[in-house]
Coordinates of C-alpha atoms and ligand atoms in Angstrom, one line a residue:
Chain R
M26 CA 65.4 29.6 36.0
R27 CA 61.9 30.3 37.1
N28 CA 59.9 29.4 40.1
D29 CA 58.9 26.1 38.7
G30 CA 60.3 23.5 40.9
T31 CA 62.1 21.8 43.7
V32 CA 65.2 19.7 43.4
T33 CA 65.7 17.2 46.1
L34 CA 69.0 15.5 46.9
T35 CA 69.3 12.7 49.4
V36 CA 72.7 11.4 50.5
P37 CA 74.1 9.2 53.4
A38 CA 74.8 11.3 56.4
K39 CA 78.5 11.1 56.0
A40 CA 81.1 13.8 55.7
E41 CA 82.3 12.6 52.3
F42 CA 78.9 13.5 50.7
V43 CA 78.8 17.1 51.8
D44 CA 80.8 18.3 48.8
I45 CA 78.4 16.7 46.4
I46 CA 75.7 18.8 48.1
R47 CA 77.8 21.9 47.6
L48 CA 78.3 21.1 43.9
T49 CA 74.5 20.6 43.3
L50 CA 73.8 23.9 45.2
Y51 CA 76.4 25.6 43.0
G52 CA 74.7 24.4 39.8
I53 CA 71.3 25.6 40.9
A54 CA 72.5 28.9 42.3
A55 CA 74.6 29.7 39.2
K56 CA 71.6 29.0 36.9
M57 CA 69.6 31.4 39.1
K58 CA 72.4 33.9 38.4
F59 CA 73.4 34.4 42.0
S60 CA 76.8 36.2 42.3
F61 CA 80.0 34.4 43.0
E62 CA 80.0 35.8 46.5
E63 CA 76.4 34.9 47.2
I64 CA 77.1 31.4 46.1
E65 CA 80.1 31.1 48.4
D66 CA 77.9 32.3 51.3
M67 CA 75.3 29.7 50.6
K68 CA 77.9 26.9 50.2
V69 CA 79.2 27.6 53.7
A70 CA 75.8 27.9 55.3
V71 CA 74.4 24.7 53.7
S72 CA 77.6 22.8 54.6
E73 CA 77.2 23.9 58.2
A74 CA 73.7 22.5 58.3
C75 CA 74.9 19.3 56.6
N76 CA 77.9 19.0 58.9
N77 CA 75.6 19.2 61.9
A78 CA 73.4 16.4 60.5
V79 CA 76.5 14.3 60.0
L80 CA 77.9 15.0 63.5
H81 CA 74.9 15.4 65.8
A82 CA 71.8 13.7 64.3
Y83 CA 72.8 10.1 64.2
D84 CA 74.5 7.4 66.1
H85 CA 77.9 6.8 64.6
S86 CA 77.1 3.1 64.3
Q87 CA 74.0 3.7 62.4
P88 CA 74.3 6.7 60.1
G89 CA 71.1 7.8 58.4
Q90 CA 70.4 10.2 55.6
I91 CA 70.4 13.9 54.8
E92 CA 67.7 15.3 52.6
V93 CA 68.4 18.6 51.0
S94 CA 65.7 20.3 49.0
F95 CA 66.3 23.3 46.9
T96 CA 63.1 25.3 46.1
I97 CA 63.3 28.2 43.6
M98 CA 60.7 30.5 45.3
N99 CA 61.1 33.3 42.8
E100 CA 63.6 33.8 40.1
D101 CA 65.7 35.6 42.7
R102 CA 65.0 33.6 45.9
L103 CA 66.3 30.2 46.8
Q104 CA 65.2 28.2 49.8
I105 CA 67.3 25.3 50.9
A106 CA 66.0 22.9 53.5
V107 CA 68.5 20.5 55.1
S108 CA 66.7 17.7 57.0
D109 CA 67.7 14.7 59.0
Y110 CA 65.7 12.1 60.8
G111 CA 67.9 11.7 63.8
V112 CA 67.8 12.9 67.4
S113 CA 66.3 16.3 67.7
F114 CA 67.9 19.6 68.6
E115 CA 67.0 20.4 72.1
Q116 CA 65.6 23.7 73.1
V117 CA 66.5 25.3 69.9
S118 CA 64.9 28.6 70.7
D119 CA 67.2 29.0 73.7
R120 CA 70.3 28.5 71.8
T121 CA 72.4 31.6 71.3
T122 CA 75.1 31.7 68.8
S123 CA 78.4 33.4 69.6
T124 CA 81.6 34.3 67.9
L125 CA 85.2 34.9 69.0
H126 CA 84.9 38.7 69.0
G127 CA 86.1 40.3 72.2
K128 CA 87.4 37.1 73.6
S129 CA 90.9 36.4 74.8
I130 CA 93.0 33.5 73.5
D131 CA 92.2 31.5 76.6
E132 CA 88.5 31.9 76.2
I133 CA 88.1 31.0 72.6
Q134 CA 87.1 27.4 71.7
S135 CA 86.7 25.5 68.6
G136 CA 83.1 24.5 67.9
G137 CA 79.8 26.3 68.1
L138 CA 80.3 28.6 65.1
G139 CA 78.0 26.7 62.7
L140 CA 74.6 28.2 63.6
Y141 CA 76.2 31.7 63.8
L142 CA 77.6 31.4 60.3
M143 CA 74.3 30.2 58.9
Q144 CA 72.6 33.2 60.3
A145 CA 75.3 35.6 59.2
L146 CA 75.4 34.3 55.6
M147 CA 71.8 33.7 54.8
D148 CA 68.8 36.1 54.8
E149 CA 66.6 33.7 56.8
V150 CA 67.3 30.7 59.0
E151 CA 64.5 28.7 60.5
I152 CA 65.1 25.5 62.6
R153 CA 62.3 23.0 62.9
S154 CA 62.7 20.2 65.3
N155 CA 60.3 17.3 65.2
Q156 CA 61.3 13.9 64.1
G157 CA 64.8 15.0 63.5
T158 CA 65.8 18.5 62.5
S159 CA 65.1 20.7 59.5
V160 CA 67.2 23.8 58.9
I161 CA 65.5 26.0 56.4
L162 CA 67.9 28.6 54.8
T163 CA 66.7 31.3 52.4
K164 CA 68.8 33.6 50.3
R165 CA 67.7 36.4 48.0
R166 CA 69.8 37.4 45.0
L167 CA 70.9 41.0 45.2
A168 CA 73.1 41.1 42.1
Q169 CA 70.9 42.3 39.2
E170 CA 70.5 40.0 36.2
T171 CA 71.7 41.9 33.1
V172 CA 69.5 41.1 30.2
Chain O
M22 CA 98.0 13.2 44.1
Q23 CA 96.3 15.7 41.8
N24 CA 92.8 14.4 42.4
E25 CA 93.1 15.0 46.2
K26 CA 90.7 17.4 47.8
L27 CA 93.2 18.9 50.2
T28 CA 96.9 19.0 49.5
F29 CA 99.9 20.2 51.6
Q30 CA 103.3 21.5 50.6
T31 CA 105.7 22.2 53.4
E32 CA 108.7 24.5 53.0
N33 CA 111.3 24.7 55.8
L34 CA 113.2 28.0 55.9
D35 CA 115.5 29.3 58.5
G36 CA 113.5 29.1 61.7
L37 CA 110.3 29.1 59.8
T38 CA 108.0 26.4 58.4
V39 CA 105.5 27.5 55.7
V40 CA 102.7 25.1 54.9
R41 CA 100.7 25.7 51.7
I42 CA 97.3 24.3 51.8
A43 CA 95.4 23.9 48.6
G44 CA 91.9 22.7 47.9
E45 CA 88.9 22.4 50.2
L46 CA 89.1 22.1 54.0
D47 CA 85.9 20.6 55.2
L48 CA 84.7 17.9 57.5
E49 CA 85.7 15.1 55.2
V50 CA 89.4 16.1 55.4
A51 CA 89.5 17.5 58.9
S52 CA 91.3 14.5 60.4
Q53 CA 93.8 14.6 57.5
M54 CA 94.5 18.2 58.3
R55 CA 94.9 17.5 62.0
S56 CA 97.4 14.7 61.4
V57 CA 99.5 16.7 59.0
M58 CA 99.6 19.8 61.3
E59 CA 100.1 18.0 64.6
P60 CA 103.9 17.4 64.4
L61 CA 104.5 20.8 62.9
V62 CA 102.5 22.5 65.7
E63 CA 104.8 20.8 68.3
L64 CA 108.0 22.4 66.8
S65 CA 107.9 25.3 69.2
D66 CA 111.3 26.7 68.3
R67 CA 110.1 27.4 64.7
K68 CA 107.7 29.9 63.5
L69 CA 104.7 28.3 61.7
V70 CA 102.8 29.9 58.9
L71 CA 99.9 28.6 56.8
N72 CA 99.8 29.9 53.3
L73 CA 96.1 29.9 52.2
R74 CA 96.5 31.3 48.7
D75 CA 95.2 28.2 47.0
L76 CA 92.6 27.3 49.6
K77 CA 89.2 27.3 47.9
Y78 CA 86.8 26.5 50.7
I79 CA 86.7 26.5 54.5
D80 CA 83.9 26.3 56.9
S81 CA 83.5 26.2 60.7
T82 CA 85.2 22.8 60.7
G83 CA 88.4 24.3 59.3
I84 CA 88.1 27.4 61.4
G85 CA 87.8 25.1 64.5
I86 CA 91.1 23.4 63.5
L87 CA 92.8 26.8 63.1
I88 CA 91.5 27.8 66.6
S89 CA 93.0 24.6 68.0
I90 CA 96.4 25.4 66.4
V91 CA 96.2 29.0 67.7
K92 CA 95.7 27.7 71.2
A93 CA 98.3 24.9 71.0
R94 CA 100.9 27.4 69.6
H95 CA 100.0 30.0 72.3
S96 CA 100.5 27.4 75.1
R97 CA 103.9 26.7 73.6
N98 CA 104.7 30.3 73.3
A99 CA 105.4 29.7 69.7
P100 CA 104.4 32.1 66.8
F101 CA 101.7 31.1 64.3
G102 CA 100.0 32.9 61.5
V103 CA 98.3 32.7 58.1
E104 CA 99.2 34.5 54.9
E105 CA 97.8 35.3 51.5
V106 CA 94.2 34.7 52.6
P107 CA 91.7 34.8 49.7
L108 CA 88.9 37.4 50.1
T109 CA 86.0 34.9 50.5
I110 CA 87.9 33.2 53.3
Q111 CA 89.0 36.4 55.0
K112 CA 85.3 37.4 55.1
L113 CA 84.6 34.2 57.2
F114 CA 87.6 34.9 59.4
D115 CA 86.3 38.4 60.1
M116 CA 82.7 37.3 60.7
T117 CA 83.7 34.6 63.2
G118 CA 86.3 36.9 64.9
I119 CA 89.3 34.6 64.4
T120 CA 91.2 37.3 62.4
P121 CA 93.2 38.9 65.3
F122 CA 94.4 35.4 66.4
L123 CA 95.9 34.6 63.0
A124 CA 98.3 37.5 62.6
A125 CA 101.8 36.1 62.9
S126 CA 103.7 38.3 65.4
P127 CA 105.5 40.9 63.3
N128 CA 109.0 40.5 64.8
A129 CA 109.1 36.8 64.5
Chain Z
M27 CA 84.5 6.8 48.0
R28 CA 83.5 3.3 49.1
N29 CA 80.4 1.3 48.4
D30 CA 78.6 2.9 51.2
G31 CA 75.6 4.5 49.8
T32 CA 73.2 5.8 47.3
V33 CA 72.7 9.5 46.3
T34 CA 69.3 10.3 45.0
L35 CA 68.4 13.4 43.0
T36 CA 64.9 14.3 42.1
V37 CA 64.2 17.2 39.6
P38 CA 61.2 18.4 37.6
A39 CA 61.1 16.7 34.2
K40 CA 62.2 19.8 32.3
A41 CA 65.2 20.4 30.1
E42 CA 66.6 23.1 32.2
F43 CA 67.3 20.7 35.1
V44 CA 69.4 18.1 33.1
D45 CA 72.6 20.0 33.5
I46 CA 72.1 20.0 37.3
I47 CA 72.0 16.2 37.1
R48 CA 75.2 16.2 35.0
L49 CA 76.9 18.3 37.6
T50 CA 76.0 16.0 40.5
L51 CA 77.1 13.0 38.4
Y52 CA 80.4 14.7 37.8
G53 CA 80.9 15.3 41.5
I54 CA 80.2 11.6 42.4
A55 CA 82.2 10.2 39.5
A56 CA 85.2 12.5 40.2
K57 CA 85.3 11.4 43.8
M58 CA 85.3 7.8 42.6
K59 CA 88.3 8.8 40.5
F60 CA 86.8 7.9 37.2
S61 CA 88.9 9.4 34.3
F62 CA 87.9 12.5 32.5
E63 CA 86.9 10.5 29.4
E64 CA 84.8 8.0 31.5
I65 CA 83.0 10.9 33.2
E66 CA 82.2 12.5 29.8
D67 CA 80.8 9.2 28.6
M68 CA 78.6 8.9 31.6
K69 CA 77.5 12.5 31.3
V70 CA 76.2 11.9 27.8
A71 CA 74.5 8.6 28.6
V72 CA 72.8 9.9 31.7
S73 CA 71.7 13.0 29.8
E74 CA 70.2 10.9 27.0
A75 CA 68.1 9.0 29.6
C76 CA 67.0 12.3 31.2
N77 CA 66.2 13.9 27.8
N78 CA 64.0 10.9 27.1
A79 CA 62.1 11.3 30.4
V80 CA 61.7 15.1 29.6
L81 CA 60.5 14.4 26.0
H82 CA 58.6 11.2 26.0
A83 CA 57.4 10.4 29.5
Y84 CA 55.0 13.1 30.4
D85 CA 52.3 15.2 28.9
H86 CA 53.6 18.6 28.1
S87 CA 50.8 20.2 30.1
Q88 CA 51.6 18.2 33.2
P89 CA 55.3 17.6 33.6
G90 CA 56.3 15.1 36.3
Q91 CA 59.6 14.3 37.9
I92 CA 62.8 12.6 37.1
E93 CA 64.5 10.6 39.8
V94 CA 68.1 9.8 39.4
S95 CA 69.8 7.5 41.8
F96 CA 73.5 7.0 41.9
T97 CA 74.7 3.8 43.6
I98 CA 78.3 3.2 44.4
M99 CA 78.4 -0.6 43.8
N100 CA 82.1 -1.0 44.4
E101 CA 84.8 1.5 44.7
D102 CA 85.1 1.2 40.9
R103 CA 81.5 0.6 39.7
L104 CA 78.8 3.2 39.5
Q105 CA 75.2 2.4 38.8
I106 CA 72.9 5.2 37.7
A107 CA 69.1 4.7 37.5
V108 CA 67.1 7.3 35.7
S109 CA 63.4 6.9 36.5
D110 CA 60.2 8.6 35.4
Y111 CA 56.6 7.9 36.3
G112 CA 55.1 8.7 33.0
V113 CA 53.9 6.7 30.0
S114 CA 55.8 3.5 29.5
F115 CA 58.2 2.6 26.8
E116 CA 56.3 0.2 24.5
Q117 CA 57.9 -3.0 23.4
V118 CA 61.3 -2.0 24.7
S119 CA 62.8 -5.4 23.8
D120 CA 62.0 -5.0 20.2
R121 CA 63.6 -1.6 19.9
T122 CA 66.7 -1.6 17.8
T123 CA 69.1 1.2 17.9
S124 CA 70.7 2.5 14.8
T125 CA 73.3 5.0 13.8
L126 CA 74.1 6.9 10.6
H127 CA 76.9 4.6 9.5
G128 CA 76.5 3.4 5.9
K129 CA 73.5 5.7 5.2
S130 CA 73.2 8.3 2.5
I131 CA 72.5 11.9 3.2
D132 CA 68.9 11.4 2.1
E133 CA 68.4 8.5 4.5
I134 CA 69.8 10.0 7.7
Q135 CA 67.3 11.5 10.1
S136 CA 67.7 13.4 13.3
G137 CA 66.4 11.5 16.3
G138 CA 66.7 8.0 17.5
L139 CA 70.4 8.1 18.6
G140 CA 69.8 8.3 22.4
L141 CA 69.5 4.6 23.2
Y142 CA 72.4 3.8 20.9
L143 CA 74.6 6.3 22.7
M144 CA 73.7 4.9 26.1
Q145 CA 74.6 1.4 25.0
A146 CA 77.8 2.5 23.3
L147 CA 79.0 4.7 26.3
M148 CA 78.1 2.5 29.3
D149 CA 79.1 -1.0 30.2
E150 CA 75.5 -2.1 30.9
V151 CA 72.1 -0.6 30.0
E152 CA 68.9 -2.1 31.3
I153 CA 65.5 -0.7 30.7
R154 CA 62.6 -1.5 33.0
S155 CA 59.2 -0.4 32.0
N156 CA 56.4 -0.7 34.5
Q157 CA 54.7 2.4 35.9
G158 CA 56.9 4.7 33.9
T159 CA 60.4 3.8 32.8
S160 CA 63.7 3.2 34.6
V161 CA 66.9 3.2 32.6
I162 CA 69.7 1.6 34.6
L163 CA 73.2 2.5 33.5
T164 CA 76.3 0.9 34.8
K165 CA 79.9 1.9 34.3
R166 CA 83.1 0.4 35.7
R167 CA 86.2 2.5 36.1
L168 CA 89.1 1.3 34.1
A169 CA 91.7 3.9 34.9
Q170 CA 93.7 2.7 37.9
E171 CA 93.7 4.7 41.1
T172 CA 97.2 5.6 41.9
V173 CA 97.8 5.4 45.6
Chain N
M24 CA 76.5 37.4 28.4
Q25 CA 79.2 35.5 30.3
N26 CA 76.8 33.4 32.3
E27 CA 75.0 32.0 29.3
K28 CA 75.1 28.3 28.7
L29 CA 75.6 28.5 24.9
T30 CA 77.1 31.5 23.1
F31 CA 77.5 32.3 19.4
Q32 CA 80.0 34.5 17.6
T33 CA 79.5 34.9 13.9
E34 CA 82.3 36.0 11.6
N35 CA 81.5 36.9 7.9
L36 CA 84.4 36.4 5.6
D37 CA 84.4 36.5 1.8
G38 CA 81.8 33.9 0.8
L39 CA 82.1 32.2 4.2
T40 CA 80.3 32.4 7.5
V41 CA 82.0 31.0 10.5
V42 CA 80.0 30.5 13.7
R43 CA 81.9 29.8 16.9
I44 CA 79.7 27.9 19.4
A45 CA 80.9 28.0 23.0
G46 CA 79.4 26.2 26.0
E47 CA 77.0 23.3 26.3
L48 CA 74.6 22.3 23.5
D49 CA 71.9 20.3 25.1
L50 CA 68.1 20.0 25.2
E51 CA 67.7 23.2 27.2
V52 CA 69.3 25.4 24.5
A53 CA 68.3 23.4 21.4
S54 CA 65.6 25.9 20.3
Q55 CA 68.1 28.8 20.8
M56 CA 70.6 27.0 18.6
R57 CA 67.9 26.4 15.9
S58 CA 66.8 30.0 15.9
V59 CA 70.4 31.3 15.6
M60 CA 71.3 28.9 12.8
E61 CA 68.1 29.0 10.7
P62 CA 68.8 32.3 8.9
L63 CA 72.4 31.3 8.3
V64 CA 71.5 28.0 6.9
E65 CA 69.3 29.7 4.3
L66 CA 72.2 31.8 2.9
S67 CA 72.9 29.2 0.2
D68 CA 75.4 31.3 -1.7
R69 CA 77.8 31.3 1.3
K70 CA 79.8 28.5 2.8
L71 CA 78.8 27.8 6.4
V72 CA 81.3 26.5 9.0
L73 CA 80.7 25.8 12.7
N74 CA 83.8 26.2 14.8
L75 CA 83.4 23.9 17.8
R76 CA 86.7 24.6 19.6
D77 CA 85.0 25.9 22.7
L78 CA 82.0 23.5 22.7
K79 CA 82.2 21.7 26.0
Y80 CA 79.2 19.3 25.7
I81 CA 77.0 17.9 23.1
D82 CA 74.6 15.0 23.1
S83 CA 72.1 13.4 20.6
T84 CA 70.0 16.6 20.8
G85 CA 72.8 18.7 19.4
I86 CA 73.8 16.0 16.9
G87 CA 70.2 15.9 15.8
I88 CA 70.4 19.7 15.1
L89 CA 73.6 19.1 13.1
I90 CA 71.9 16.4 11.0
S91 CA 69.1 18.9 10.2
I92 CA 71.6 21.5 9.1
V93 CA 73.4 18.9 7.0
K94 CA 70.2 18.0 5.3
A95 CA 69.0 21.6 4.8
R96 CA 72.3 22.7 3.3
H97 CA 72.4 19.6 1.1
S98 CA 69.0 20.3 -0.3
R99 CA 70.2 23.9 -1.1
N100 CA 73.3 22.5 -2.6
A101 CA 75.3 24.7 -0.2
P102 CA 78.5 23.7 1.6
F103 CA 78.5 23.1 5.3
G104 CA 81.1 21.7 7.7
V105 CA 82.6 21.8 11.2
E106 CA 86.1 22.6 12.3
E107 CA 88.3 22.3 15.4
V108 CA 86.2 19.6 17.0
P109 CA 87.3 18.7 20.5
L110 CA 88.3 15.0 21.0
T111 CA 85.4 14.1 23.3
I112 CA 83.0 15.5 20.8
Q113 CA 84.7 13.9 17.8
K114 CA 84.3 10.5 19.6
L115 CA 80.5 11.0 19.7
F116 CA 80.5 12.1 16.0
D117 CA 82.4 9.0 15.1
M118 CA 80.2 6.7 17.2
T119 CA 77.0 8.0 15.7
G120 CA 78.3 8.1 12.2
I121 CA 77.8 11.8 11.5
T122 CA 81.5 12.5 10.8
P123 CA 81.5 12.1 7.0
F124 CA 78.6 14.5 6.7
L125 CA 80.4 17.2 8.6
A126 CA 83.5 17.5 6.3
A127 CA 83.2 20.9 4.6
S128 CA 83.9 20.3 0.9
P129 CA 87.6 21.0 0.4
N130 CA 87.4 23.3 -2.6
A131 CA 84.6 25.5 -1.2
Ligands
ADP222 N1 71.0 18.4 62.9 C1 71.1 18.4 64.3 N2 70.6 17.5 65.1 C2 70.8 17.5 66.4 N3 71.4 18.5 67.1 C3 72.0 19.5 66.3 C4 71.8 19.5 64.9 N4 72.4 20.7 64.5 C5 72.9 21.3 65.5 N5 72.7 20.6 66.7 C6 73.0 21.1 68.1 O1 73.3 22.5 68.0 C7 74.7 22.7 68.5 C8 75.3 23.9 67.9 O2 75.5 23.7 66.5 P1 76.6 24.6 65.8 O3 76.4 26.1 66.0 O4 76.6 24.3 64.3 O5 78.0 24.2 66.4 P2 78.8 22.8 66.5 O6 78.2 21.9 65.5 O7 80.2 23.2 66.2 O8 78.6 22.4 67.9 C9 75.4 21.4 68.3 O9 76.5 21.2 69.1 C10 74.3 20.4 68.5 O10 74.2 20.1 69.9
ADP223 N1 61.4 7.6 29.3 C1 60.7 7.2 28.3 N2 59.4 7.1 28.3 C2 58.7 6.7 27.3 N3 59.2 6.4 26.0 C3 60.5 6.5 25.9 C4 61.4 6.9 27.0 N4 62.7 6.9 26.6 C5 62.6 6.5 25.3 N5 61.4 6.3 24.9 C6 61.0 5.8 23.5 O1 62.1 5.3 22.9 C7 62.4 6.0 21.6 C8 63.9 6.0 21.3 O2 64.6 6.8 22.1 P1 66.0 7.4 21.7 O3 66.8 6.3 21.1 O4 66.6 8.1 22.9 O5 65.7 8.4 20.5 P2 64.8 9.7 20.5 O6 64.5 10.1 21.9 O7 65.6 10.7 19.7 O8 63.5 9.3 19.8 C9 61.8 7.3 21.8 O9 61.4 8.0 20.6 C10 60.5 7.0 22.7 O10 59.4 6.6 21.9

């Protein structure tokens, strides 16, 4: 697939739609001939961004939407923007991501791994906060296409 | 049900409960996972093992649930671990640093 | 999945994006527990509508977009609207669909089966022509959910 | 290539060419299908059979190509047919009425 377009998927900001997003991502990335492992990486990173939109962006009484746009930048570079129109991320630049490494069992906590995983699994992560949040994830295909 | 996203199969052996989780463990099924695991986590006289061989997907939601189980079992002084972890999932465990907390104690 | 939302997918009106639409359709219909056969029916019908948007709606030099919206009407009824913003379908109401049945080998021709298949495979087909074309396809799940 | 959407495997037997088509036959790969089939369609001294066992998807685009092949072979007085048609695809052949044109002549 060449750099000829953007696919946009809009779903209700509910947990039950996140696997539909993963499936669409799979379809696009497989056509771009990303490797199995690269696709798994992207699935997790994109789901983390979507989970955050489901959990943190909207009031539970009034769920909004998640817009995911997939842009084929080059034949080997995919940019995925996950946007919500909810409350903004505060002080995004100050946020530090942390893992469980080097912690004791009493120090570890569930939660707070999402941003870390996005950064670890993608080549670039950019967060724009304005009216809502956009998380822009980019991955370059390393596996060579065998023609 | 075959069409279910996440399925559980529990096997009770001598002093050991093994739960096989198959499918996708994500935000949609997080509360289902918590409800199934809760009573098993409380059985502190039995060793608890999750078999992940047929788990196809996990993200920070699922890893968060595993952390809660690790902590709950630890506070009960009860052994917990995972087995047959698929490569793609092991990679996420290693990245997040949860791996050392998931090794069932060897003598249990 | 309950009647709580619409999923919208927008892709360039090019043949290489139609299988992405099929995959997203599959994800939604499988979650609604449509049977394998019902899903195959919908895949073909939706692809026919998309193929028409690719082939007939836009100038080849200036391809536009296809917007596909999936609305979960009830837990057992899915409506799929395939819209383009290209040239309109002329005299849609006059159009008759025909198959190869009863024809000799010299009479049969390739082409012209798309609308027939949509009607044969879906429960309802509505065509709206205004600025561009919207083909609205509805399918009800027959297979019973076993709870 | 394993990642290809539509693949072809041609087997030349005595007076018979069998082409196995695997994958999805849709608008995206229609011209690929036409280019692969064209030279085979022209060999009018051989019987031509498409084996559809591993065909997962077809729509009116693919059925249109089959109609063109039927007509081209008929005008050359050369036998053509399909075999091992999956159920979901047979249903579409029956609906559109192409089925009787796809039966390879039995004595060929
Ligand atoms: N889309 C969003 N809208 C508003 N706040 C967000 C959004 N995404 C993330 N955040 C904030 O950033 C924090 C860190 O996110 P993350 O690392 O994914 O961990 P977690 O979601 O487990 O807290 C969240 O707790 C939340 O406060
Ligand atoms: N989205 C569309 N925009 C404009 N014209 C259309 C559209 N869809 C269908 N048509 C018209 O309706 C005709 C019949 O469509 P169809 O039954 O699918 O057969 P085919 O596409 O093979 O001609 C087309 O040839 C075209 O003239």
